[in-house]
Amino acid sequence: MAAKNDYFYALGRRKAATARVRVKGGTGTIVVNGKPAEEYFAGSRNLLTELNKPFAVLEQENKLDISAHVDGGGHAGQVEAIRLGIAKAMVLMNEELKSTLKRADLLSRDPRERERKKFGLKGARKQRQFTKR
C-alpha cells in the first residue's frame, strides 16, 4: 500500500461519460464531483451497487477512498465509467488483482456508442413511413 497522501489515478469511459478517478487508502468513502456518491446518485440503489462492484469482487469494502470527477452522459454511463476507473486504479496499486478483476469483466471498456443521425432520415435509422399507393 502507498503512503497516506499518495493516490493512484485512472481514467474510465463509457458512452459519452468520462471519469477521472483517484484511489487511496482510507475508510471507504466515495466522492463524486465533490459530493458523496449516495447524494450524487440519490434514489438509485442499483447504481451504488454497481459502483461498489470492484470492491465486492475483491472483498475489500471500506478499505479505499475514492475521489472521482465525472462529466458527460447520464448517471448509468457515469457509474460504469467510474467503475472502470476504480478497477484500473486498483490494478495500478496491486498488479496481482488484475486476473480477478479481468475474470469479473471489470477491466474492459464497453465500446457501444450512440449512432449518429444520418442525412435524409429522422434519426440514425428511422425513416419516413413508406406508402405503396
Coordinates of N, CA and C in Angstrom, one line a residue:
M1 N 0.8 -1.2 0.0 CA 0.0 0.0 0.0 C 0.9 1.2 0.0
A2 N 0.4 2.3 -0.6 CA 1.2 3.5 -0.8 C 1.1 4.3 0.5
A3 N 1.9 5.4 0.6 CA 1.8 6.3 1.8 C 0.5 7.0 1.9
K4 N 0.2 7.6 3.0 CA -1.2 8.1 3.2 C -1.6 9.2 2.2
N5 N -0.7 10.0 1.7 CA -1.1 11.1 0.8 C -1.0 10.7 -0.7
D6 N -0.4 9.5 -1.0 CA -0.2 9.0 -2.3 C -1.6 8.5 -2.8
Y7 N -1.8 8.6 -4.1 CA -3.0 8.1 -4.7 C -2.7 7.5 -6.1
F8 N -3.6 6.7 -6.6 CA -3.4 6.1 -7.9 C -4.5 6.6 -8.8
Y9 N -4.1 7.0 -10.0 CA -5.1 7.7 -10.9 C -5.4 6.8 -12.1
A10 N -6.6 6.8 -12.5 CA -7.0 6.1 -13.7 C -8.2 6.8 -14.4
L11 N -8.3 6.6 -15.7 CA -9.4 7.2 -16.5 C -10.4 6.1 -16.9
G12 N -11.6 6.4 -16.8 CA -12.7 5.4 -17.2 C -13.6 6.1 -18.1
R13 N -14.1 5.4 -19.2 CA -15.0 6.0 -20.1 C -16.2 5.0 -20.4
R14 N -17.3 5.6 -20.7 CA -18.5 4.8 -21.1 C -19.4 5.7 -21.8
K15 N -19.8 5.4 -23.1 CA -20.7 6.2 -23.9 C -20.1 7.6 -23.9
A16 N -20.8 8.6 -23.5 CA -20.3 10.0 -23.5 C -19.7 10.4 -22.2
A17 N -19.7 9.5 -21.2 CA -19.2 9.8 -19.9 C -17.7 9.6 -19.7
T18 N -17.0 10.5 -19.1 CA -15.5 10.3 -18.8 C -15.3 10.6 -17.3
A19 N -14.7 9.6 -16.7 CA -14.4 9.7 -15.2 C -12.9 9.7 -14.9
R20 N -12.5 10.7 -14.2 CA -11.1 10.7 -13.7 C -11.1 10.3 -12.2
V21 N -10.5 9.2 -11.9 CA -10.6 8.5 -10.6 C -9.3 8.5 -9.9
R22 N -9.4 8.9 -8.6 CA -8.2 8.8 -7.7 C -8.6 7.8 -6.6
V23 N -7.7 6.8 -6.4 CA -7.9 5.8 -5.3 C -6.7 5.9 -4.3
K24 N -7.1 5.9 -3.0 CA -6.0 5.9 -2.0 C -6.6 5.2 -0.8
G25 N -5.7 4.8 0.1 CA -6.1 4.1 1.3 C -6.9 5.0 2.2
G26 N -7.9 4.3 2.9 CA -8.7 5.1 3.7 C -9.8 4.3 4.4
T27 N -11.0 5.0 4.5 CA -12.1 4.4 5.2 C -13.3 3.9 4.3
G28 N -13.1 4.0 3.0 CA -14.2 3.6 2.1 C -15.2 4.7 1.6
T29 N -14.8 5.9 1.7 CA -15.7 7.0 1.3 C -15.5 7.1 -0.2
I30 N -16.6 7.4 -0.9 CA -16.6 7.6 -2.3 C -17.2 9.0 -2.6
V31 N -16.4 9.8 -3.2 CA -16.8 11.2 -3.5 C -16.9 11.4 -5.0
V32 N -18.0 11.9 -5.5 CA -18.2 12.1 -7.0 C -18.5 13.6 -7.2
N33 N -17.7 14.2 -7.9 CA -17.8 15.7 -8.2 C -18.1 16.5 -6.9
G34 N -17.3 16.2 -5.9 CA -17.4 16.9 -4.6 C -18.5 16.5 -3.7
K35 N -19.4 15.6 -4.1 CA -20.5 15.1 -3.3 C -20.3 13.7 -2.9
P36 N -20.8 13.2 -1.8 CA -20.8 11.8 -1.5 C -21.6 11.0 -2.6
A37 N -21.2 9.8 -2.9 CA -21.8 9.1 -4.0 C -23.3 8.8 -3.7
E38 N -23.7 8.6 -2.5 CA -25.1 8.4 -2.1 C -25.9 9.6 -2.4
E39 N -25.3 10.8 -2.3 CA -26.1 12.0 -2.6 C -26.1 12.3 -4.1
Y40 N -24.9 12.1 -4.8 CA -24.8 12.3 -6.2 C -25.8 11.4 -7.0
F41 N -25.8 10.1 -6.7 CA -26.6 9.1 -7.4 C -27.8 8.8 -6.5
A42 N -28.4 9.9 -5.9 CA -29.6 9.7 -5.0 C -30.7 9.0 -5.7
G43 N -31.4 8.1 -4.9 CA -32.6 7.4 -5.4 C -32.3 6.1 -6.2
S44 N -31.1 5.7 -6.4 CA -30.8 4.5 -7.1 C -29.8 3.6 -6.4
R45 N -30.4 2.6 -5.7 CA -29.5 1.6 -5.1 C -28.7 0.8 -6.1
N46 N -29.3 0.5 -7.2 CA -28.6 -0.3 -8.3 C -27.3 0.4 -8.7
L47 N -27.4 1.7 -8.9 CA -26.2 2.4 -9.3 C -25.1 2.3 -8.3
L48 N -25.4 2.4 -7.0 CA -24.5 2.4 -5.9 C -23.9 1.0 -5.8
T49 N -24.7 0.0 -6.0 CA -24.2 -1.4 -6.0 C -23.2 -1.7 -7.1
E50 N -23.6 -1.1 -8.3 CA -22.7 -1.2 -9.5 C -21.4 -0.5 -9.2
L51 N -21.4 0.6 -8.5 CA -20.2 1.4 -8.2 C -19.3 0.6 -7.3
N52 N -19.8 -0.2 -6.4 CA -19.0 -0.9 -5.4 C -18.6 -2.3 -5.9
K53 N -18.9 -2.7 -7.1 CA -18.6 -4.0 -7.6 C -17.1 -4.4 -7.6
P54 N -16.2 -3.5 -7.9 CA -14.8 -3.9 -7.8 C -14.4 -4.3 -6.4
F55 N -14.9 -3.6 -5.4 CA -14.6 -3.9 -4.0 C -15.3 -5.2 -3.6
A56 N -16.5 -5.4 -4.1 CA -17.2 -6.7 -3.7 C -16.5 -7.9 -4.3
V57 N -16.0 -7.8 -5.5 CA -15.3 -8.9 -6.1 C -14.0 -9.2 -5.4
L58 N -13.3 -8.2 -4.9 CA -12.0 -8.4 -4.2 C -12.2 -8.5 -2.7
E59 N -13.4 -8.3 -2.2 CA -13.7 -8.4 -0.8 C -12.9 -7.3 0.0
Q60 N -12.9 -6.1 -0.6 CA -12.1 -5.0 0.0 C -13.0 -3.8 0.4
E61 N -14.2 -4.0 0.8 CA -15.1 -2.9 1.1 C -14.5 -2.1 2.3
N62 N -14.7 -0.8 2.3 CA -14.3 0.1 3.3 C -12.8 0.1 3.6
K63 N -12.0 -0.1 2.6 CA -10.5 0.0 2.8 C -9.9 1.1 1.9
L64 N -10.6 1.6 0.9 CA -10.0 2.6 0.0 C -11.0 3.8 -0.1
D65 N -10.4 5.0 -0.2 CA -11.1 6.2 -0.5 C -11.1 6.5 -2.0
I66 N -12.2 6.8 -2.6 CA -12.3 7.1 -4.0 C -12.8 8.6 -4.2
S67 N -12.1 9.2 -5.1 CA -12.5 10.6 -5.5 C -12.6 10.6 -7.0
A68 N -13.7 10.9 -7.5 CA -14.0 10.8 -8.9 C -14.5 12.2 -9.4
H69 N -14.0 12.6 -10.6 CA -14.6 13.7 -11.3 C -15.1 13.2 -12.6
V70 N -16.4 13.3 -12.8 CA -17.0 12.7 -14.0 C -17.9 13.8 -14.7
D71 N -17.8 13.7 -16.0 CA -18.7 14.6 -16.8 C -19.2 13.9 -18.1
G72 N -20.3 14.4 -18.6 CA -20.8 13.8 -19.8 C -21.7 12.6 -19.5
G73 N -22.7 12.4 -20.4 CA -23.5 11.2 -20.2 C -24.5 11.3 -19.1
G74 N -25.2 10.2 -18.9 CA -26.2 10.1 -17.8 C -25.6 9.4 -16.6
H75 N -26.5 9.2 -15.6 CA -26.0 8.6 -14.4 C -25.5 7.2 -14.6
A76 N -26.2 6.4 -15.4 CA -25.8 5.0 -15.6 C -24.4 4.9 -16.3
G77 N -24.2 5.7 -17.4 CA -22.9 5.7 -18.1 C -21.8 6.3 -17.2
Q78 N -22.1 7.2 -16.3 CA -21.2 7.8 -15.4 C -20.7 6.8 -14.4
V79 N -21.7 6.0 -13.9 CA -21.3 4.9 -12.9 C -20.4 3.9 -13.5
E80 N -20.7 3.5 -14.7 CA -19.8 2.5 -15.4 C -18.5 3.1 -15.7
A81 N -18.4 4.3 -16.0 CA -17.1 5.0 -16.3 C -16.3 5.0 -15.0
I82 N -16.9 5.4 -13.9 CA -16.2 5.4 -12.6 C -15.8 4.0 -12.2
R83 N -16.7 3.0 -12.4 CA -16.3 1.6 -12.0 C -15.1 1.2 -12.8
L84 N -15.0 1.5 -14.1 CA -13.8 1.1 -14.9 C -12.6 1.8 -14.3
G85 N -12.7 3.1 -14.0 CA -11.6 3.9 -13.5 C -11.1 3.3 -12.1
I86 N -12.0 2.9 -11.3 CA -11.7 2.3 -10.0 C -10.9 1.0 -10.2
A87 N -11.4 0.1 -11.1 CA -10.7 -1.1 -11.4 C -9.3 -0.9 -11.9
K88 N -9.2 0.0 -12.9 CA -7.9 0.3 -13.4 C -6.9 0.8 -12.4
A89 N -7.4 1.7 -11.5 CA -6.5 2.3 -10.5 C -6.1 1.2 -9.5
M90 N -7.0 0.3 -9.2 CA -6.7 -0.8 -8.3 C -5.6 -1.8 -8.8
V91 N -5.6 -1.9 -10.2 CA -4.6 -2.7 -10.8 C -3.3 -2.0 -10.7
L92 N -3.3 -0.7 -10.9 CA -2.0 0.1 -10.7 C -1.5 -0.1 -9.3
M93 N -2.4 -0.1 -8.4 CA -2.0 -0.3 -7.0 C -1.4 -1.6 -6.7
N94 N -2.0 -2.7 -7.2 CA -1.5 -4.0 -6.9 C -1.8 -4.9 -8.2
E95 N -0.7 -5.2 -8.9 CA -0.8 -6.0 -10.1 C -1.4 -7.4 -10.0
E96 N -1.4 -7.9 -8.8 CA -1.9 -9.3 -8.6 C -3.5 -9.3 -8.7
L97 N -4.1 -8.1 -8.5 CA -5.6 -8.1 -8.6 C -6.1 -8.1 -10.0
K98 N -5.2 -8.0 -11.0 CA -5.6 -7.9 -12.4 C -6.4 -9.1 -12.9
S99 N -6.0 -10.3 -12.6 CA -6.6 -11.5 -13.1 C -8.0 -11.6 -12.5
T100 N -8.2 -11.3 -11.2 CA -9.5 -11.4 -10.6 C -10.5 -10.4 -11.2
L101 N -10.0 -9.1 -11.4 CA -10.9 -8.1 -11.9 C -11.2 -8.4 -13.4
K102 N -10.2 -9.0 -14.1 CA -10.5 -9.4 -15.5 C -11.5 -10.5 -15.7
R103 N -11.4 -11.5 -14.8 CA -12.4 -12.6 -14.8 C -13.8 -12.0 -14.5
A104 N -13.9 -11.0 -13.6 CA -15.2 -10.4 -13.3 C -15.7 -9.4 -14.4
D105 N -14.9 -9.2 -15.5 CA -15.2 -8.4 -16.6 C -15.3 -6.9 -16.2
L106 N -14.4 -6.5 -15.3 CA -14.4 -5.1 -14.8 C -13.3 -4.2 -15.4
L107 N -12.4 -4.8 -16.3 CA -11.3 -4.1 -16.8 C -11.5 -3.8 -18.3
S108 N -12.6 -4.2 -18.9 CA -12.9 -3.9 -20.3 C -13.9 -2.8 -20.5
R109 N -13.6 -2.0 -21.5 CA -14.5 -0.8 -21.7 C -15.6 -1.3 -22.7
D110 N -16.8 -0.9 -22.4 CA -17.9 -1.2 -23.3 C -17.9 -0.3 -24.5
P111 N -17.6 -0.8 -25.7 CA -17.4 0.0 -26.8 C -18.6 0.7 -27.5
R112 N -19.8 0.3 -27.0 CA -21.0 0.8 -27.6 C -21.2 2.2 -27.4
E113 N -21.5 2.9 -28.5 CA -21.7 4.4 -28.5 C -23.0 4.7 -29.2
R114 N -23.5 5.9 -29.1 CA -24.7 6.4 -29.8 C -24.4 6.5 -31.2
E115 N -25.3 6.0 -32.1 CA -25.1 6.1 -33.5 C -25.5 7.5 -34.0
R116 N -24.8 8.1 -34.9 CA -25.1 9.4 -35.4 C -26.4 9.4 -36.3
K117 N -27.0 10.6 -36.3 CA -28.2 10.8 -37.2 C -27.7 10.9 -38.6
K118 N -28.4 10.2 -39.6 CA -28.0 10.2 -41.0 C -28.8 11.3 -41.7
F119 N -28.2 11.8 -42.8 CA -28.8 12.8 -43.7 C -30.0 12.1 -44.4
G120 N -31.1 12.8 -44.4 CA -32.3 12.3 -45.1 C -33.2 11.4 -44.2
L121 N -32.8 11.1 -43.0 CA -33.6 10.3 -42.1 C -34.0 11.1 -40.9
K122 N -34.9 10.5 -40.2 CA -35.4 11.2 -39.0 C -34.5 11.0 -37.8
G123 N -33.7 9.9 -37.8 CA -32.8 9.6 -36.7 C -31.6 8.9 -37.3
A124 N -31.0 8.0 -36.5 CA -29.9 7.2 -37.0 C -30.4 6.2 -38.1
R125 N -31.6 5.6 -37.8 CA -32.1 4.6 -38.8 C -33.6 4.8 -39.2
K126 N -34.3 5.6 -38.3 CA -35.7 5.8 -38.6 C -36.0 6.6 -39.9
Q127 N -36.9 6.0 -40.7 CA -37.2 6.6 -41.9 C -38.7 7.1 -41.9
R128 N -39.0 7.8 -43.0 CA -40.4 8.2 -43.1 C -41.2 7.0 -43.5
Q129 N -42.5 7.0 -43.2 CA -43.4 5.8 -43.5 C -43.5 5.6 -45.0
F130 N -43.3 4.4 -45.4 CA -43.4 4.0 -46.8 C -44.9 3.9 -47.2
T131 N -45.3 4.5 -48.3 CA -46.6 4.3 -48.9 C -46.5 3.7 -50.2
K132 N -47.2 2.6 -50.4 CA -47.1 1.9 -51.7 C -48.0 2.7 -52.8
R133 N -49.1 3.2 -52.4 CA -50.0 3.9 -53.3 C -50.4 5.3 -52.9

